[in-house]
Amino acid sequence: VTEVRTVAVVGLGLIGGSLARDLSARGISVLGYDRDPEAIRGALEEGVIASALGAGLEGLEEAEALILALPVERAAALLETALPRLGRARFVTDVGSTKRAIGDAAERLGLGERFVGSHPLCGDHRSGWSASRTALFQGARVYLCPTPASGEGALASVRALWSALGAHPEEIDPATHDQVLAWTSHLPQAASTALALALRGAGIAPGELGPGGRGMTRLAASSPALWTGIATENAGALVRAIAALEAELRALRTALSDGDEGAVGRLFTAARAWTGEG
Amino acid sequence: VTEVRTVAVVGLGLIGGSLARDLSARGISVLGYDRDPEAIRGALEEGVIASALGAGLEGLEEAEALILALPVERAAALLETALPRLGRARFVTDVGSTKRAIGDAAERLGLGERFVGSHPLCGDHRSGWSASRTALFQGARVYLCPTPASGEGALASVRALWSALGAHPEEIDPATHDQVLAWTSHLPQAASTALALALRGAGIAPGELGPGGRGMTRLAASSPALWTGIATENAGALVRAIAALEAELRALRTALSDGDEGAVGRLFTAARAWTGEG
């Protein structure tokens, strides 16, 4: 895959577990950790990780690279735990959906040169080791977020890692990433969650939905812990995006209340035109 | 399929075209009409319809049943055009996403006894003859909406028709149907449309979305003409549903603005619990 032969993956959920599967399949020795002992047991049994790190990341000293694959609000604390054991690590990356906070934490800890954040766009509503699978990153976009302190070597290594797994790395600075993702990922999640809550409030059961409604509420099943962390960390940008969605809903509602069929039609037409279909 | 041997299908789009395919595959002679000559030509060439009706529905006299498969705002007018030619028709149904207006129109025209509305829950964002396919109704729920005037014979025939195509008919009165569908179908469509408009306003291109965002904006590509009709016809109920969605978005936005992580977590958790996962 890359020039490294031993990689530590901390967090063996959908993303971390899938990374461990792909890396070990390419001959990399993966050292794994998850706070869920079942995930560790499963990964050892399937031969996906060569050995398990301790709860204090004992054993991390062997790793030539560290990948953090846990909820964003826990990643910074984990980085601090890892710090004294990163002597051999040539680069450190993460996979979180927000990139400013973890980049800041890495700089603060003096890891700036070796750290480059990553964000693969291939999650879905599933989570946990049982959801992990091979080739998850094949064809997926992966944002690479170097900080001003990131070294060229670390950036090249992280890029090579994702390319080797079939992903398409794309560089973007951490602040811009968080702004853009508020719209492209965090807002769609908020919309699905709010739709589920509205349906719940109306006494509608999921089984009453047709295919369209089921698709629109699928993300609402995403991990609440994961999304509480992401939404809270990116609250500023997400608040603006949610307000914009409310404004569009209000415009449609007003056109309907007014019986203004022309205005209703223009909204549906503009939305469809944006999708690039028709 | 049923006791009828000749069925007229007016509108050969996703739903009507798929109906025509399934009916002709079961040995029924299908008389078809669409205002798009290309759809008629395609249906004739593929042998899906035995012959085409005229623009004034000339030829409809032969049909033992009539199925209206066109946008809801055009169905009532079509019914009036069809009226003088329905001498042999034992039942008339439609496939629209709103059911009160068409049922009222059938009663007004004196067709009440032979009319039972239908609404198959299997549409998606695609439309037109080219989107039609066989077995579209296999396993799909189909709402049957008899009016107080509907005869038992017509209801039994319409039920048998859908059952023969593999669908699951479920009886519901037209007013209740429109109330429920405002939440289960029309609100998800409105949410997808509004999300697309919000992303458009932010200068986001569809290609920037990950899998989650793509799924959430898929319905926005639905036919504007079709949805303008549905939304306008069910405006009263849909306005209330949209307002409820706005309220849930506002609750999430407020919790984020306040930095109230507990409240944010409770919203994500309640939405996920409603989906029945986790």
Coordinates of C-alpha atoms in Angstrom, one line a residue:
Chain A
V1 CA 0.0 0.0 0.0
T2 CA 2.4 2.6 1.2
E3 CA 5.9 2.5 2.6
V4 CA 4.6 1.6 6.0
R5 CA 4.3 -2.0 7.2
T6 CA 2.5 -1.6 10.5
V7 CA -0.5 0.6 11.0
A8 CA -2.6 1.2 14.1
V9 CA -6.3 1.7 13.7
V10 CA -8.1 3.0 16.7
G11 CA -11.8 2.5 16.5
L12 CA -13.0 -0.6 14.6
G13 CA -16.5 0.6 13.5
L14 CA -17.9 1.0 10.0
I15 CA -14.9 3.1 8.8
G16 CA -12.1 1.9 11.0
G17 CA -13.1 -1.8 10.6
S18 CA -13.3 -1.4 6.9
L19 CA -9.9 0.3 6.8
A20 CA -8.4 -2.5 8.9
R21 CA -9.9 -5.1 6.5
D22 CA -8.5 -3.4 3.4
L23 CA -5.1 -2.7 4.9
S24 CA -4.6 -6.3 6.2
A25 CA -5.7 -7.7 2.8
R26 CA -2.8 -5.7 1.3
G27 CA -0.3 -7.2 3.6
I28 CA -0.1 -4.5 6.2
S29 CA 0.1 -5.5 9.8
V30 CA -2.8 -3.8 11.6
L31 CA -2.7 -3.1 15.3
G32 CA -6.3 -2.5 16.4
Y33 CA -8.2 -1.1 19.3
D34 CA -11.9 -0.5 20.1
R35 CA -13.5 0.1 23.4
D36 CA -16.0 -2.7 22.5
P37 CA -14.2 -6.0 23.3
E38 CA -16.6 -7.8 20.9
A39 CA -15.2 -5.7 18.0
I40 CA -11.6 -6.6 19.0
R41 CA -12.5 -10.2 19.3
G42 CA -14.2 -10.3 15.9
A43 CA -11.3 -8.5 14.2
L44 CA -8.7 -10.9 15.8
E45 CA -10.8 -14.0 14.9
E46 CA -11.2 -12.9 11.3
G47 CA -7.5 -12.1 11.1
V48 CA -8.2 -8.5 10.2
I49 CA -5.9 -7.2 13.0
A50 CA -2.6 -8.8 13.9
S51 CA -2.9 -7.8 17.5
A52 CA -4.9 -5.6 19.9
L53 CA -3.6 -2.5 21.5
G54 CA -4.2 -2.0 25.3
A55 CA -6.8 0.3 26.7
G56 CA -4.1 2.9 27.2
L57 CA -2.9 2.2 23.6
E58 CA 0.0 0.0 24.9
G59 CA 1.7 -1.5 21.8
L60 CA 1.2 1.6 19.7
E61 CA 5.0 2.1 19.8
E62 CA 5.3 -0.5 17.0
A63 CA 3.1 1.5 14.6
E64 CA 4.5 3.4 11.7
A65 CA 1.2 5.2 11.2
L66 CA -1.9 5.9 13.3
I67 CA -5.4 6.2 12.0
L68 CA -8.1 7.5 14.4
A69 CA -11.5 6.2 13.4
L70 CA -13.8 7.2 16.3
P71 CA -16.4 9.9 16.9
V72 CA -15.1 13.4 16.4
E73 CA -15.6 14.4 20.0
R74 CA -13.4 11.6 21.2
A75 CA -10.6 11.9 18.6
A76 CA -8.7 14.8 20.2
A77 CA -8.6 13.1 23.7
L78 CA -7.4 9.9 22.0
L79 CA -4.6 11.8 20.3
E80 CA -3.4 13.0 23.6
T81 CA -3.3 9.5 25.0
A82 CA -1.4 8.3 21.9
L83 CA 1.1 11.1 22.0
P84 CA 3.9 9.5 24.1
R85 CA 3.7 6.3 22.0
L86 CA 4.0 7.9 18.6
G87 CA 7.8 7.7 18.4
R88 CA 7.9 5.5 15.2
A89 CA 4.8 7.0 13.6
R90 CA 5.5 8.7 10.3
F91 CA 2.0 10.1 10.0
V92 CA -1.2 10.3 11.8
T93 CA -4.6 10.8 10.3
D94 CA -8.3 10.5 11.3
V95 CA -11.6 10.0 9.4
G96 CA -14.0 12.4 11.2
S97 CA -16.7 14.4 9.5
T98 CA -15.3 17.7 11.0
K99 CA -11.7 18.7 10.5
R100 CA -11.0 22.0 12.2
A101 CA -11.0 20.8 15.8
I102 CA -8.8 17.7 15.3
G103 CA -6.3 19.7 13.2
D104 CA -6.1 22.3 15.9
A105 CA -5.6 19.6 18.5
A106 CA -2.8 18.0 16.5
E107 CA -1.0 21.3 16.2
R108 CA -1.5 22.0 19.9
L109 CA 0.0 18.7 20.8
G110 CA 3.1 19.3 18.6
L111 CA 2.0 16.7 16.1
G112 CA 1.3 19.2 13.4
E113 CA 4.0 18.1 11.0
R114 CA 3.0 14.5 11.0
F115 CA -0.8 15.1 11.0
V116 CA -3.1 15.3 8.0
G117 CA -6.8 14.9 8.6
S118 CA -8.9 12.7 6.3
H119 CA -12.6 12.4 5.7
P120 CA -13.8 9.6 3.4
L121 CA -17.3 10.3 2.0
C122 CA -18.6 6.7 2.3
G123 CA -20.5 6.4 5.6
D124 CA -24.1 5.6 5.7
H125 CA -26.6 5.1 8.5
R126 CA -25.0 1.9 9.7
S127 CA -22.3 1.8 12.3
G128 CA -20.1 -0.6 14.3
W129 CA -17.7 -3.4 13.5
S130 CA -20.6 -5.6 12.1
A131 CA -21.2 -2.9 9.4
S132 CA -17.5 -2.9 8.3
R133 CA -16.7 -4.4 5.0
T134 CA -14.0 -4.7 2.3
A135 CA -13.7 -2.2 -0.6
L136 CA -15.8 0.4 1.2
F137 CA -13.5 3.1 -0.1
Q138 CA -13.4 2.0 -3.7
G139 CA -14.4 5.0 -5.8
A140 CA -15.2 7.2 -2.8
R141 CA -14.1 10.8 -2.4
V142 CA -11.7 11.4 0.5
Y143 CA -11.1 14.9 1.7
L144 CA -7.5 15.5 2.8
C145 CA -7.1 18.4 5.2
P146 CA -3.5 19.4 5.9
T147 CA -3.0 22.1 8.5
P148 CA -0.4 24.9 7.9
A149 CA 1.9 22.7 10.0
S150 CA 1.5 19.5 8.1
G151 CA 4.6 18.2 6.4
E152 CA 4.8 17.3 2.7
G153 CA 5.9 13.8 3.6
A154 CA 2.9 13.2 5.8
L155 CA 0.5 14.6 3.1
A156 CA 2.1 12.4 0.4
S157 CA 1.8 9.3 2.7
V158 CA -1.8 9.9 3.6
R159 CA -2.7 10.5 0.0
A160 CA -0.9 7.3 -1.1
L161 CA -2.8 5.3 1.6
W162 CA -6.2 6.3 0.4
S163 CA -5.3 6.0 -3.3
A164 CA -4.1 2.4 -2.6
L165 CA -7.6 1.6 -1.2
G166 CA -9.2 2.9 -4.4
A167 CA -10.4 6.2 -3.0
H168 CA -10.0 9.6 -4.7
P169 CA -8.2 12.0 -2.4
E170 CA -9.0 15.7 -2.7
E171 CA -7.2 18.4 -0.8
I172 CA -9.2 21.1 1.1
D173 CA -8.3 23.3 4.1
P174 CA -10.0 22.3 7.3
A175 CA -12.1 25.4 7.8
T176 CA -13.5 25.3 4.2
H177 CA -14.1 21.5 4.7
D178 CA -16.3 22.2 7.7
Q179 CA -18.2 24.9 5.9
V180 CA -18.9 22.8 2.8
L181 CA -19.7 19.7 4.8
A182 CA -22.3 21.6 6.8
W183 CA -24.3 21.7 3.6
T184 CA -23.3 18.5 1.7
S185 CA -23.5 16.1 4.6
H186 CA -24.6 17.6 8.0
L187 CA -27.7 19.4 6.6
P188 CA -29.0 16.2 4.8
Q189 CA -28.6 14.4 8.1
A190 CA -30.4 17.1 10.0
A191 CA -33.2 17.1 7.4
S192 CA -33.7 13.3 7.7
T193 CA -33.6 13.5 11.5
A194 CA -36.2 16.3 11.5
L195 CA -38.4 14.5 9.0
A196 CA -38.4 11.4 11.2
L197 CA -39.3 13.6 14.3
A198 CA -42.2 15.3 12.4
L199 CA -43.6 11.9 11.3
R200 CA -43.2 10.6 14.8
G201 CA -45.1 13.6 16.1
A202 CA -47.9 13.0 13.6
G203 CA -48.2 9.4 14.7
I204 CA -47.0 7.9 11.5
A205 CA -45.1 4.6 11.7
P206 CA -42.1 3.9 9.4
G207 CA -44.0 1.0 7.8
E208 CA -46.6 3.4 6.4
L209 CA -44.0 5.1 4.1
G210 CA -43.5 4.3 0.5
P211 CA -40.1 3.9 -1.1
G212 CA -39.6 7.7 -1.3
G213 CA -40.3 8.3 2.3
R214 CA -38.2 5.4 3.4
G215 CA -35.3 6.8 1.5
M216 CA -35.7 10.2 3.1
T217 CA -35.7 8.8 6.7
R218 CA -32.9 6.3 6.2
L219 CA -30.2 8.6 7.6
A220 CA -32.3 9.3 10.7
A221 CA -31.2 5.8 11.8
S222 CA -27.6 7.0 12.0
S223 CA -25.7 6.8 15.3
P224 CA -27.0 9.5 17.6
A225 CA -23.6 9.7 19.5
L226 CA -21.7 10.1 16.3
W227 CA -24.0 12.9 15.0
T228 CA -24.4 14.7 18.2
G229 CA -20.6 15.1 18.2
I230 CA -20.5 16.2 14.5
A231 CA -23.4 18.6 14.8
T232 CA -22.1 20.2 18.0
E233 CA -18.6 20.6 16.7
N234 CA -19.8 22.2 13.4
A235 CA -22.8 24.0 15.1
G236 CA -22.0 27.5 13.7
A237 CA -22.1 26.5 10.0
L238 CA -24.9 23.9 10.5
V239 CA -27.1 26.4 12.2
R240 CA -26.9 28.6 9.1
A241 CA -27.6 25.7 6.8
I242 CA -30.7 24.6 8.8
A243 CA -32.0 28.1 8.8
A244 CA -31.7 28.1 5.0
L245 CA -33.6 24.9 4.7
E246 CA -36.3 26.3 7.0
A247 CA -36.6 29.3 4.7
E248 CA -37.1 27.1 1.6
L249 CA -39.7 25.0 3.3
R250 CA -41.5 28.3 4.4
A251 CA -41.4 29.5 0.8
L252 CA -43.1 26.3 -0.4
R253 CA -45.6 26.4 2.4
T254 CA -46.5 30.0 1.7
A255 CA -47.0 29.4 -2.0
L256 CA -49.3 26.5 -1.1
S257 CA -51.2 28.5 1.5
D258 CA -51.6 31.3 -1.0
G259 CA -52.9 28.9 -3.6
D260 CA -50.2 30.3 -5.9
E261 CA -49.8 27.3 -8.2
G262 CA -47.3 29.2 -10.4
A263 CA -45.0 29.8 -7.5
V264 CA -45.3 26.1 -6.4
G265 CA -44.4 25.0 -9.9
R266 CA -41.4 27.3 -10.0
L267 CA -40.0 25.8 -6.8
F268 CA -40.4 22.2 -7.9
T269 CA -38.9 23.2 -11.3
A270 CA -35.9 25.0 -9.8
A271 CA -35.1 22.1 -7.5
R272 CA -35.3 19.6 -10.3
A273 CA -33.1 21.8 -12.5
W274 CA -30.5 21.9 -9.8
T275 CA -30.3 18.0 -9.7
G276 CA -29.2 18.1 -13.3
E277 CA -32.1 15.8 -14.4
G278 CA -34.8 16.5 -16.9
Chain B
V1 CA -56.2 -11.3 -14.4
T2 CA -59.7 -10.3 -13.7
E3 CA -63.0 -11.0 -15.5
V4 CA -62.2 -8.1 -18.0
R5 CA -60.5 -8.8 -21.3
T6 CA -60.1 -5.3 -22.6
V7 CA -58.7 -2.5 -20.5
A8 CA -58.0 1.2 -21.4
V9 CA -55.0 2.8 -19.9
V10 CA -54.9 6.6 -20.3
G11 CA -51.4 7.9 -19.6
L12 CA -48.5 5.7 -20.4
G13 CA -45.9 7.1 -18.0
L14 CA -44.1 5.3 -15.2
I15 CA -47.3 4.0 -13.6
G16 CA -49.6 3.7 -16.7
G17 CA -46.9 2.2 -18.9
S18 CA -46.0 -0.3 -16.2
L19 CA -49.6 -1.2 -15.8
A20 CA -50.0 -1.7 -19.5
R21 CA -46.9 -3.9 -19.6
D22 CA -48.2 -6.2 -16.8
L23 CA -51.8 -6.4 -18.1
S24 CA -50.8 -7.2 -21.7
A25 CA -48.3 -9.8 -20.3
R26 CA -51.3 -11.5 -18.7
G27 CA -53.3 -11.7 -21.9
I28 CA -55.4 -8.6 -21.4
S29 CA -56.0 -6.5 -24.5
V30 CA -54.8 -3.0 -23.6
L31 CA -56.1 0.2 -25.3
G32 CA -53.6 3.0 -24.6
Y33 CA -53.4 6.7 -24.9
D34 CA -50.8 9.3 -24.1
R35 CA -50.5 12.9 -25.2
D36 CA -46.9 12.1 -26.1
P37 CA -47.0 10.4 -29.5
E38 CA -43.6 8.8 -28.8
A39 CA -45.0 6.9 -25.8
I40 CA -47.9 5.6 -28.0
R41 CA -45.4 4.6 -30.7
G42 CA -43.2 2.8 -28.2
A43 CA -46.1 1.0 -26.6
L44 CA -47.4 -0.2 -30.0
E45 CA -43.9 -1.3 -31.2
E46 CA -43.3 -3.3 -28.1
G47 CA -46.7 -4.9 -28.3
V48 CA -47.7 -3.5 -24.9
I49 CA -50.9 -1.9 -26.2
A50 CA -53.1 -3.6 -28.8
S51 CA -54.2 -0.3 -30.2
A52 CA -54.2 3.4 -29.5
L53 CA -57.2 5.5 -28.5
G54 CA -57.8 8.8 -30.3
A55 CA -57.0 12.2 -28.8
G56 CA -60.8 12.4 -27.9
L57 CA -60.5 8.9 -26.5
E58 CA -62.2 7.5 -29.6
G59 CA -62.2 3.7 -29.3
L60 CA -62.7 3.7 -25.5
E61 CA -66.2 2.2 -26.2
E62 CA -64.5 -1.2 -26.5
A63 CA -63.0 -1.1 -23.0
E64 CA -64.5 -3.1 -20.1
A65 CA -62.4 -1.0 -17.7
L66 CA -60.7 2.3 -17.6
I67 CA -57.5 3.2 -15.7
L68 CA -56.5 6.9 -15.5
A69 CA -52.8 7.2 -15.1
L70 CA -52.1 10.9 -15.5
P71 CA -51.3 13.8 -13.2
V72 CA -54.0 14.4 -10.6
E73 CA -54.9 17.8 -11.9
R74 CA -55.7 16.4 -15.4
A75 CA -57.5 13.2 -14.3
A76 CA -60.9 14.9 -13.5
A77 CA -61.1 16.6 -16.9
L78 CA -60.2 13.3 -18.6
L79 CA -63.0 11.6 -16.8
E80 CA -65.4 14.0 -18.3
T81 CA -64.0 13.4 -21.8
A82 CA -64.3 9.7 -21.2
L83 CA -67.9 9.8 -19.8
P84 CA -69.9 9.4 -23.1
R85 CA -67.7 6.4 -24.1
L86 CA -67.9 4.4 -20.9
G87 CA -70.9 2.3 -21.8
R88 CA -69.1 -1.1 -21.6
A89 CA -66.8 -0.1 -18.7
R90 CA -67.5 -2.2 -15.6
F91 CA -65.2 -0.1 -13.4
V92 CA -63.0 3.0 -13.6
T93 CA -60.0 3.7 -11.4
D94 CA -57.0 6.0 -11.3
V95 CA -53.6 5.9 -9.8
G96 CA -53.1 9.5 -8.4
S97 CA -51.4 10.5 -5.2
T98 CA -54.5 12.4 -4.0
K99 CA -57.9 10.8 -3.8
R100 CA -60.6 13.2 -2.6
A101 CA -60.8 15.4 -5.7
I102 CA -61.0 12.5 -8.3
G103 CA -63.6 10.7 -6.1
D104 CA -65.7 13.8 -5.9
A105 CA -65.4 14.3 -9.7
A106 CA -66.5 10.7 -10.4
E107 CA -69.6 11.2 -8.1
R108 CA -70.4 14.5 -9.8
L109 CA -70.3 12.9 -13.2
G110 CA -72.6 10.1 -12.1
L111 CA -69.8 7.5 -12.3
G112 CA -69.8 7.0 -8.6
E113 CA -71.0 3.3 -8.5
R114 CA -68.3 2.2 -11.0
F115 CA -65.5 4.3 -9.6
V116 CA -62.9 3.2 -7.0
G117 CA -59.7 5.3 -6.7
S118 CA -56.3 3.6 -6.4
H119 CA -52.9 4.8 -5.3
P120 CA -50.0 2.4 -5.8
L121 CA -47.0 3.3 -3.5
C122 CA -44.3 2.5 -6.0
G123 CA -43.4 5.7 -7.8
D124 CA -40.0 7.2 -7.6
H125 CA -38.3 10.3 -9.1
R126 CA -38.4 8.9 -12.6
S127 CA -41.3 9.5 -15.0
G128 CA -42.5 8.8 -18.5
W129 CA -42.9 5.8 -20.7
S130 CA -39.2 5.2 -20.8
A131 CA -39.3 4.7 -17.0
S132 CA -42.1 2.1 -17.2
R133 CA -41.2 -1.5 -16.5
T134 CA -42.7 -4.9 -15.7
A135 CA -43.4 -6.1 -12.2
L136 CA -43.3 -2.5 -10.8
F137 CA -46.3 -3.3 -8.5
Q138 CA -45.0 -6.6 -7.2
G139 CA -45.1 -6.4 -3.4
A140 CA -46.2 -2.7 -3.4
R141 CA -48.9 -1.4 -1.2
V142 CA -51.9 0.0 -3.2
Y143 CA -54.5 2.1 -1.4
L144 CA -58.1 1.5 -2.6
C145 CA -60.3 4.5 -2.0
P146 CA -64.0 3.7 -2.6
T147 CA -66.4 6.7 -2.2
P148 CA -69.8 6.2 -0.5
A149 CA -71.2 5.7 -4.0
S150 CA -68.8 3.0 -5.1
G151 CA -70.4 -0.4 -5.8
E152 CA -69.3 -3.6 -4.3
G153 CA -68.7 -5.1 -7.7
A154 CA -66.4 -2.3 -8.8
L155 CA -64.4 -2.5 -5.5
A156 CA -64.0 -6.3 -5.9
S157 CA -62.8 -5.9 -9.5
V158 CA -60.3 -3.1 -8.7
R159 CA -59.0 -5.2 -5.8
A160 CA -58.6 -8.3 -8.0
L161 CA -56.8 -6.3 -10.6
W162 CA -54.1 -5.1 -8.2
S163 CA -53.8 -8.5 -6.5
A164 CA -53.3 -10.1 -9.9
L165 CA -50.3 -7.8 -10.4
G166 CA -48.7 -8.8 -7.1
A167 CA -49.7 -5.7 -5.2
H168 CA -51.2 -5.5 -1.7
P169 CA -54.5 -3.6 -1.8
E170 CA -55.5 -1.8 1.4
E171 CA -58.8 0.0 1.7
I172 CA -58.9 3.6 3.1
D173 CA -61.4 6.4 2.7
P174 CA -60.3 9.2 0.3
A175 CA -60.2 12.0 3.0
T176 CA -58.1 9.9 5.4
H177 CA -55.8 8.9 2.5
D178 CA -55.0 12.5 1.6
Q179 CA -54.3 13.3 5.3
V180 CA -52.0 10.4 5.7
L181 CA -50.2 10.8 2.4
A182 CA -49.5 14.4 3.2
W183 CA -47.1 13.0 5.8
T184 CA -45.9 9.7 4.3
S185 CA -45.3 10.9 0.8
H186 CA -45.9 14.6 0.1
L187 CA -43.9 15.8 3.0
P188 CA -40.8 13.7 2.1
Q189 CA -41.1 15.1 -1.4
A190 CA -41.3 18.7 -0.1
A191 CA -38.3 18.0 2.2
S192 CA -36.2 16.8 -0.7
T193 CA -37.2 19.7 -2.9
A194 CA -36.5 22.3 -0.2
L195 CA -33.1 20.6 0.6
A196 CA -32.2 20.9 -3.1
L197 CA -33.2 24.5 -3.1
A198 CA -31.2 25.3 0.0
L199 CA -28.1 23.6 -1.5
R200 CA -28.6 25.5 -4.7
G201 CA -28.8 28.7 -2.7
A202 CA -25.5 27.9 -1.0
G203 CA -23.8 27.3 -4.4
I204 CA -23.3 23.6 -3.8
A205 CA -23.3 21.3 -6.9
P206 CA -25.0 17.8 -6.7
G207 CA -21.6 16.2 -7.4
E208 CA -20.2 17.5 -4.1
L209 CA -22.6 15.4 -2.1
G210 CA -21.8 12.0 -0.5
P211 CA -24.1 9.0 -0.7
G212 CA -26.3 10.3 2.1
G213 CA -26.8 13.7 0.5
R214 CA -27.4 12.1 -2.9
G215 CA -30.1 9.9 -1.4
M216 CA -31.8 12.9 0.3
T217 CA -32.0 14.9 -2.9
R218 CA -33.1 12.1 -5.2
L219 CA -36.8 12.9 -5.0
A220 CA -36.1 16.5 -5.9
A221 CA -35.6 15.3 -9.5
S222 CA -39.3 14.2 -9.6
S223 CA -41.6 15.7 -12.3
P224 CA -42.4 19.3 -11.3
A225 CA -45.8 19.1 -13.2
L226 CA -46.8 16.0 -11.3
W227 CA -45.9 17.4 -7.9
T228 CA -47.3 20.8 -8.4
G229 CA -50.6 19.1 -9.0
I230 CA -50.4 16.9 -6.0
A231 CA -49.1 19.6 -3.6
T232 CA -51.7 22.1 -4.8
E233 CA -54.6 19.6 -4.5
N234 CA -53.5 18.5 -1.0
A235 CA -52.3 21.9 0.1
G236 CA -54.3 22.1 3.3
A237 CA -52.8 18.9 4.8
L238 CA -49.4 19.5 3.3
V239 CA -49.1 23.0 4.7
R240 CA -49.6 21.6 8.2
A241 CA -47.0 18.8 7.6
I242 CA -44.4 21.3 6.3
A243 CA -45.0 23.5 9.3
A244 CA -44.3 20.6 11.6
L245 CA -41.1 19.8 9.8
E246 CA -40.0 23.4 10.1
A247 CA -40.7 23.2 13.8
E248 CA -38.5 20.2 14.2
L249 CA -35.7 21.8 12.3
R250 CA -36.0 24.9 14.4
A251 CA -35.8 22.8 17.6
L252 CA -32.5 21.2 16.4
R253 CA -31.2 24.6 15.3
T254 CA -32.0 26.1 18.6
A255 CA -30.4 23.3 20.6
L256 CA -27.2 23.8 18.5
S257 CA -27.3 27.6 18.8
D258 CA -27.6 27.2 22.6
G259 CA -24.7 24.7 22.7
D260 CA -27.1 22.3 24.4
E261 CA -25.5 19.0 23.6
G262 CA -27.9 17.1 25.7
A263 CA -30.9 18.4 23.8
V264 CA -29.1 17.8 20.4
G265 CA -28.5 14.2 21.5
R266 CA -32.1 13.7 22.6
L267 CA -33.3 14.8 19.2
F268 CA -31.0 12.4 17.2
T269 CA -31.8 9.6 19.7
A270 CA -35.6 10.1 19.4
A271 CA -35.4 10.2 15.6
R272 CA -33.4 7.0 15.5
A273 CA -35.7 5.3 17.9
W274 CA -38.7 6.1 15.6
T275 CA -37.0 4.3 12.7
G276 CA -37.0 1.1 14.8
E277 CA -33.2 0.6 14.4
G278 CA -30.7 0.4 17.1

